[in-house]
Amino acid sequence: MIDGHGDDAYRYTHIKHNFSSNIYAEVQHTELMKHLTEATDCIRNYPEPEPFGLEQLLCHHHHLPPQWAMVCNGATEAIYLIAHCHQHAHSAIVVPTFREYQDACRLHQHTISFCKQVGEMPPHAQLLWLCNPNNPTGETTDASILRQMMEEHHDTLFVVDQAYAPYTDVPLLNEHDVATHSNLIILQSMTKQFAVPGLRIGYILAHPKVIDRLRLCRVPWTVNALAIEAAHYLLAHQDDYTIHKETLHSEITRVAHALEALGITHSDTRTNFALFTLPPHREAKLLKDYLAETHQLLIRDASNFETLNSRHFRIAAQSAEANDLLIKGIREWIYS
């Protein structure tokens, strides 16, 4: 699904506020840029074919032994690797959710079952794919439910994408769960944590036997030298990248309540973004075009998520001032 992702700001030249990506955009990267400028000599040499040095650092960060982490070219590479290593498997996907799970599974000829919650997983599913917090709804699945299911379904591999964990206060699965459940893969995204989507840095936490199998399917040098250098810098300067998750959740809740008055409903989000549904006979694509062309604001047309339709769109909270501009623009469109 190359076409249809959020953050398609590259299609425009005049966007002032980007609500289409589930990232708080107003993060200052001055020191990171300075560091990378001074480190550009790294491009003169090949990086490690696999970034073992960075993986060991991540294991230390998560209090795991070496070999329990695998760095990828964004979490999306991890998704396709997992699907590749389990070709022709039966995958259950909790929907609506990130489309790359089903696209990767279809590419590698999985049998796919869709379910609305983890408890509806078919009994013989070999993999369960769950985004938690979920994209595009911002809803969460209780970690205790997942732990119980992993205990009851030893032969099912649980692929839990926690890319948006830094944006919620809800307790999620953690390193201890990886250490105690060999049928668990946790996907993490430095993209989301540090607001650097262009660098493509994601990673897997899993039992070494799971990771060893994935390494057999990957090609060398998928993570470039600048991305590796940036990741080392970011992990060493985490305190400079505080996500004010409570403020952002409060803002998306405020926006949702304002849009309710316009007949626009929303998901029960626990994070910084939410899924919205327009009134009947209104189309998200037309709203997106209007906001981009008239107000230089970009939202996510969510009509291409499984089970959703042309009335759905997603927005991620930005600053209060930017959010006010969005509310104003949507109100104008509704009444126009």
Coordinates of C-alpha atoms in Angstrom, one line a residue:
M1 CA 0.0 0.0 0.0
I2 CA 2.6 2.5 -1.1
D3 CA -0.2 4.9 -2.1
G4 CA -2.6 5.7 0.7
H5 CA -0.3 6.0 3.7
G6 CA -0.5 9.0 6.0
D7 CA 2.0 11.8 5.9
D8 CA 1.8 12.2 2.1
A9 CA 3.0 15.8 2.5
Y10 CA 5.4 15.1 -0.4
R11 CA 2.4 15.6 -2.7
Y12 CA 2.0 19.2 -1.5
T13 CA 4.3 22.2 -1.3
H14 CA 2.4 24.4 1.1
I15 CA 1.3 22.3 4.1
K16 CA 1.7 24.3 7.4
H17 CA 0.4 21.7 9.9
N18 CA 0.5 18.0 9.3
F19 CA -2.1 16.0 11.2
S20 CA -1.9 13.0 8.9
S21 CA 1.0 11.2 10.6
N22 CA 0.6 9.9 14.1
I23 CA 3.7 11.9 15.3
Y24 CA 3.9 15.1 17.1
A25 CA 5.6 17.2 14.4
E26 CA 6.9 20.2 16.4
V27 CA 10.0 18.4 17.7
Q28 CA 13.4 20.3 17.6
H29 CA 16.2 18.3 15.9
T30 CA 18.8 21.1 15.9
E31 CA 21.4 19.1 17.9
L32 CA 20.7 15.9 16.0
M33 CA 21.2 17.7 12.7
K34 CA 24.4 19.2 13.9
H35 CA 25.7 15.8 15.0
L36 CA 24.8 14.2 11.7
T37 CA 26.5 17.0 9.8
E38 CA 29.7 16.3 11.8
A39 CA 29.4 12.6 11.3
T40 CA 28.9 12.5 7.5
D41 CA 32.2 10.8 6.9
C42 CA 30.4 7.6 7.9
I43 CA 28.9 7.5 4.4
R44 CA 32.3 6.8 3.0
N45 CA 32.2 3.2 4.3
Y46 CA 29.7 0.4 4.3
P47 CA 27.8 0.1 7.6
E48 CA 27.7 -3.3 9.3
P49 CA 25.8 -5.7 7.1
E50 CA 23.6 -6.1 10.2
P51 CA 23.7 -3.4 12.8
F52 CA 24.9 -5.6 15.7
G53 CA 26.4 -2.7 17.6
L54 CA 23.1 -0.8 17.7
E55 CA 21.2 -4.0 18.5
Q56 CA 23.5 -4.7 21.6
L57 CA 22.9 -1.1 22.7
L58 CA 19.1 -1.7 22.5
C59 CA 19.3 -4.9 24.4
H60 CA 21.2 -3.1 27.2
H61 CA 18.6 -0.4 27.1
H62 CA 15.8 -2.9 27.5
H63 CA 17.6 -5.0 30.1
L64 CA 17.8 -8.0 27.8
P65 CA 20.7 -10.3 27.0
P66 CA 22.5 -9.7 23.7
Q67 CA 20.9 -11.2 20.6
W68 CA 17.3 -10.4 21.7
A69 CA 16.9 -7.4 19.4
M70 CA 17.0 -6.9 15.6
V71 CA 17.2 -3.4 14.0
C72 CA 15.3 -2.9 10.8
N73 CA 14.8 -0.3 8.1
G74 CA 11.7 0.9 9.9
A75 CA 9.1 -1.4 11.6
T76 CA 7.7 -2.0 8.1
E77 CA 10.8 -4.1 7.1
A78 CA 10.2 -6.2 10.2
I79 CA 6.6 -6.8 9.2
Y80 CA 7.6 -8.0 5.8
L81 CA 10.4 -10.2 7.2
I82 CA 8.0 -11.9 9.6
A83 CA 5.5 -12.6 6.9
H84 CA 8.3 -13.8 4.6
C85 CA 9.7 -16.2 7.2
H86 CA 6.2 -17.8 7.7
Q87 CA 5.1 -18.2 4.1
H88 CA 1.7 -19.9 3.6
A89 CA 0.8 -19.5 7.3
H90 CA -2.6 -18.7 8.7
S91 CA -2.5 -15.2 10.0
A92 CA -5.2 -13.5 12.1
I93 CA -5.3 -9.7 11.9
V94 CA -7.2 -7.5 14.4
V95 CA -8.9 -4.7 12.3
P96 CA -9.2 -1.9 11.4
T97 CA -5.4 -1.5 11.5
F98 CA -2.2 -0.7 9.7
R99 CA -2.6 -2.1 6.2
E100 CA 1.0 -3.3 5.9
Y101 CA 0.2 -6.4 8.0
Q102 CA -2.3 -7.8 5.4
D103 CA -0.2 -6.5 2.4
A104 CA 2.8 -8.4 3.7
C105 CA 0.8 -11.5 4.4
R106 CA -0.8 -11.5 1.0
L107 CA 2.6 -11.0 -0.7
H108 CA 3.8 -14.2 1.1
Q109 CA 0.6 -16.1 0.4
H110 CA -0.8 -16.3 4.0
T111 CA -4.4 -17.3 4.6
I112 CA -5.8 -14.3 6.4
S113 CA -8.6 -14.1 8.9
F114 CA -9.8 -10.7 10.1
C115 CA -11.2 -10.2 13.6
K116 CA -12.4 -7.2 15.6
Q117 CA -10.5 -8.1 18.8
V118 CA -7.9 -10.6 19.9
G119 CA -10.5 -12.9 21.6
E120 CA -12.0 -13.6 18.2
M121 CA -8.7 -15.1 16.9
P122 CA -9.4 -18.4 15.0
P123 CA -8.2 -21.3 17.1
H124 CA -5.7 -22.6 14.5
A125 CA -4.1 -19.2 13.6
Q126 CA -0.4 -19.5 13.4
L127 CA 0.2 -15.8 13.7
L128 CA -1.8 -13.0 15.3
W129 CA -1.0 -9.4 14.2
L130 CA -2.0 -6.7 16.7
C131 CA -1.2 -2.9 16.7
N132 CA -1.3 -1.8 20.3
P133 CA -2.1 1.1 20.7
N134 CA -4.0 0.6 17.5
N135 CA -3.6 2.6 14.3
P136 CA -5.9 4.2 13.3
T137 CA -8.2 4.1 16.3
G138 CA -5.8 4.9 19.2
E139 CA -7.5 2.1 21.2
T140 CA -5.6 -0.3 23.3
T141 CA -5.8 -4.0 24.3
D142 CA -5.1 -4.8 27.9
A143 CA -1.7 -6.5 28.4
S144 CA -3.2 -9.0 30.8
I145 CA -5.5 -10.3 28.1
L146 CA -2.5 -10.8 25.7
R147 CA -0.5 -12.6 28.4
Q148 CA -3.3 -15.0 29.0
M149 CA -3.7 -15.7 25.3
M150 CA 0.0 -16.3 24.8
E151 CA -0.1 -18.8 27.6
E152 CA -3.2 -20.5 26.1
H153 CA -1.9 -20.5 22.5
H154 CA 1.7 -21.7 22.7
D155 CA 1.7 -22.5 19.0
T156 CA 0.6 -19.1 17.8
L157 CA 3.2 -16.4 17.2
F158 CA 1.9 -13.0 18.6
V159 CA 3.2 -10.1 16.6
V160 CA 2.5 -7.0 18.7
D161 CA 3.3 -3.7 17.1
Q162 CA 3.9 -1.1 19.9
A163 CA 5.2 1.7 17.7
Y164 CA 2.9 4.1 19.5
A165 CA 3.7 3.0 23.0
P166 CA 5.5 6.4 23.8
Y167 CA 2.2 8.2 23.3
T168 CA 0.0 6.4 25.8
D169 CA 0.0 5.9 29.6
V170 CA -1.8 2.6 29.3
P171 CA 0.5 -0.3 30.6
L172 CA 1.6 -2.5 27.6
L173 CA 3.7 -5.5 27.1
N174 CA 7.4 -5.1 28.0
E175 CA 10.8 -6.7 28.0
H176 CA 9.8 -9.2 30.8
D177 CA 7.0 -10.5 28.5
V178 CA 9.6 -11.1 25.7
A179 CA 11.9 -12.9 28.1
T180 CA 9.0 -15.2 29.4
H181 CA 7.1 -15.8 26.1
S182 CA 9.0 -17.4 23.2
N183 CA 5.9 -16.9 21.0
L184 CA 6.0 -13.1 21.2
I185 CA 7.5 -10.5 18.9
I186 CA 7.3 -6.8 20.0
L187 CA 7.8 -4.2 17.2
Q188 CA 9.2 -0.9 18.3
S189 CA 9.7 2.3 16.3
M190 CA 12.3 5.0 16.9
T191 CA 10.5 6.8 14.2
K192 CA 7.6 7.5 16.5
Q193 CA 9.5 7.9 19.7
F194 CA 11.9 10.6 18.3
A195 CA 9.8 12.0 15.4
V196 CA 12.3 10.9 12.7
P197 CA 10.2 9.1 10.1
G198 CA 12.6 9.9 7.3
L199 CA 15.4 7.9 9.0
R200 CA 13.5 4.6 9.0
I201 CA 14.6 3.0 12.3
G202 CA 12.6 0.3 13.8
Y203 CA 13.4 -2.9 15.7
I204 CA 12.2 -6.2 17.0
L205 CA 12.4 -7.6 20.5
A206 CA 12.0 -11.4 20.6
H207 CA 13.5 -14.7 21.7
P208 CA 16.9 -15.3 19.9
K209 CA 15.5 -18.4 18.1
V210 CA 12.8 -16.2 16.5
I211 CA 15.3 -13.5 15.6
D212 CA 17.7 -16.1 14.1
R213 CA 15.0 -17.3 11.8
L214 CA 14.3 -13.7 10.7
R215 CA 17.9 -13.0 10.0
L216 CA 17.9 -15.8 7.4
C217 CA 15.3 -13.9 5.4
R218 CA 16.8 -10.5 5.3
V219 CA 19.2 -8.9 2.8
P220 CA 22.4 -7.1 4.1
W221 CA 22.8 -3.4 4.6
T222 CA 19.1 -2.5 4.9
V223 CA 19.9 0.0 7.7
N224 CA 22.1 2.8 6.3
A225 CA 25.1 4.4 8.1
L226 CA 23.4 7.7 8.9
A227 CA 20.4 6.0 10.4
I228 CA 22.6 3.9 12.6
E229 CA 24.6 7.0 13.6
A230 CA 21.3 8.9 14.4
A231 CA 20.0 6.0 16.5
H232 CA 23.1 5.9 18.6
Y233 CA 22.8 9.7 19.2
L234 CA 19.1 9.5 20.0
L235 CA 19.5 6.7 22.5
A236 CA 22.2 8.8 24.2
H237 CA 20.0 11.9 24.3
Q238 CA 16.6 10.4 25.2
D239 CA 16.0 13.0 27.9
D240 CA 16.0 15.7 25.2
Y241 CA 12.9 14.0 23.5
T242 CA 10.2 14.1 26.1
I243 CA 6.7 13.3 24.7
H244 CA 4.0 15.1 26.6
K245 CA 1.6 12.2 26.2
E246 CA -1.0 13.5 28.7
T247 CA -1.1 16.9 26.9
L248 CA -1.5 15.4 23.5
H249 CA -4.2 13.0 24.6
S250 CA -6.0 15.9 26.2
E251 CA -5.7 17.8 22.9
I252 CA -7.1 15.0 20.7
T253 CA -9.9 14.6 23.2
R254 CA -10.7 18.4 23.0
V255 CA -10.7 18.2 19.2
A256 CA -13.0 15.2 19.3
H257 CA -15.5 16.9 21.5
A258 CA -15.5 20.0 19.2
L259 CA -16.1 17.9 16.2
E260 CA -18.9 16.0 17.9
A261 CA -20.9 19.2 17.7
L262 CA -20.6 18.9 13.9
G263 CA -22.0 15.4 13.8
I264 CA -18.6 13.8 13.5
T265 CA -18.0 10.7 15.8
H266 CA -14.7 9.4 17.0
S267 CA -13.0 6.3 18.4
D268 CA -12.2 5.8 22.1
T269 CA -8.6 6.7 21.8
R270 CA -6.0 6.3 24.5
T271 CA -3.2 8.1 22.7
N272 CA -2.5 11.2 20.6
F273 CA -4.6 10.3 17.6
A274 CA -8.1 9.2 16.8
L275 CA -10.3 7.9 14.0
F276 CA -13.2 10.1 13.0
T277 CA -16.4 9.3 11.1
L278 CA -18.2 11.9 9.0
P279 CA -21.9 12.2 8.8
P280 CA -23.7 10.3 6.0
H281 CA -23.1 11.5 2.4
R282 CA -19.8 13.2 3.4
E283 CA -16.4 12.0 2.1
A284 CA -13.1 12.2 3.8
K285 CA -11.2 12.6 0.6
L286 CA -13.1 15.8 -0.2
L287 CA -12.5 17.1 3.3
K288 CA -8.8 16.3 3.0
D289 CA -8.5 18.2 -0.3
Y290 CA -10.4 21.2 1.1
L291 CA -8.2 21.5 4.2
A292 CA -5.0 21.1 2.1
E293 CA -6.0 23.6 -0.6
T294 CA -7.8 26.2 1.6
H295 CA -6.1 26.0 5.0
Q296 CA -2.7 24.3 4.3
L297 CA -3.7 21.5 6.8
L298 CA -3.2 17.8 6.1
I299 CA -5.3 15.0 7.5
R300 CA -5.3 11.2 6.8
D301 CA -8.0 9.9 4.5
A302 CA -8.6 6.5 6.3
S303 CA -11.0 5.0 3.7
N304 CA -8.4 2.4 2.7
F305 CA -8.2 0.6 6.1
E306 CA -9.8 -2.8 6.1
T307 CA -13.5 -2.4 7.3
L308 CA -13.5 1.4 7.0
N309 CA -15.1 3.5 4.2
S310 CA -15.1 6.9 2.5
R311 CA -16.4 8.7 5.7
H312 CA -13.4 7.9 7.8
F313 CA -10.4 10.1 8.5
R314 CA -7.6 10.1 11.1
I315 CA -5.9 13.0 12.8
A316 CA -3.1 13.3 15.3
A317 CA -3.0 16.2 17.8
Q318 CA -0.5 18.9 17.3
S319 CA -0.2 22.2 19.2
A320 CA -3.3 23.8 20.6
E321 CA -3.0 26.6 18.1
A322 CA -2.8 24.2 15.2
N323 CA -5.6 22.1 16.5
D324 CA -7.8 25.2 16.7
L325 CA -7.1 26.0 13.0
L326 CA -8.1 22.4 12.1
I327 CA -11.4 22.6 14.0
K328 CA -12.1 25.9 12.3
G329 CA -11.3 24.5 8.9
I330 CA -13.5 21.4 9.4
R331 CA -16.4 23.5 10.7
E332 CA -16.2 25.7 7.6
W333 CA -16.2 22.7 5.3
I334 CA -19.2 21.1 7.1
Y335 CA -21.3 24.3 6.8
S336 CA -20.1 25.2 3.3

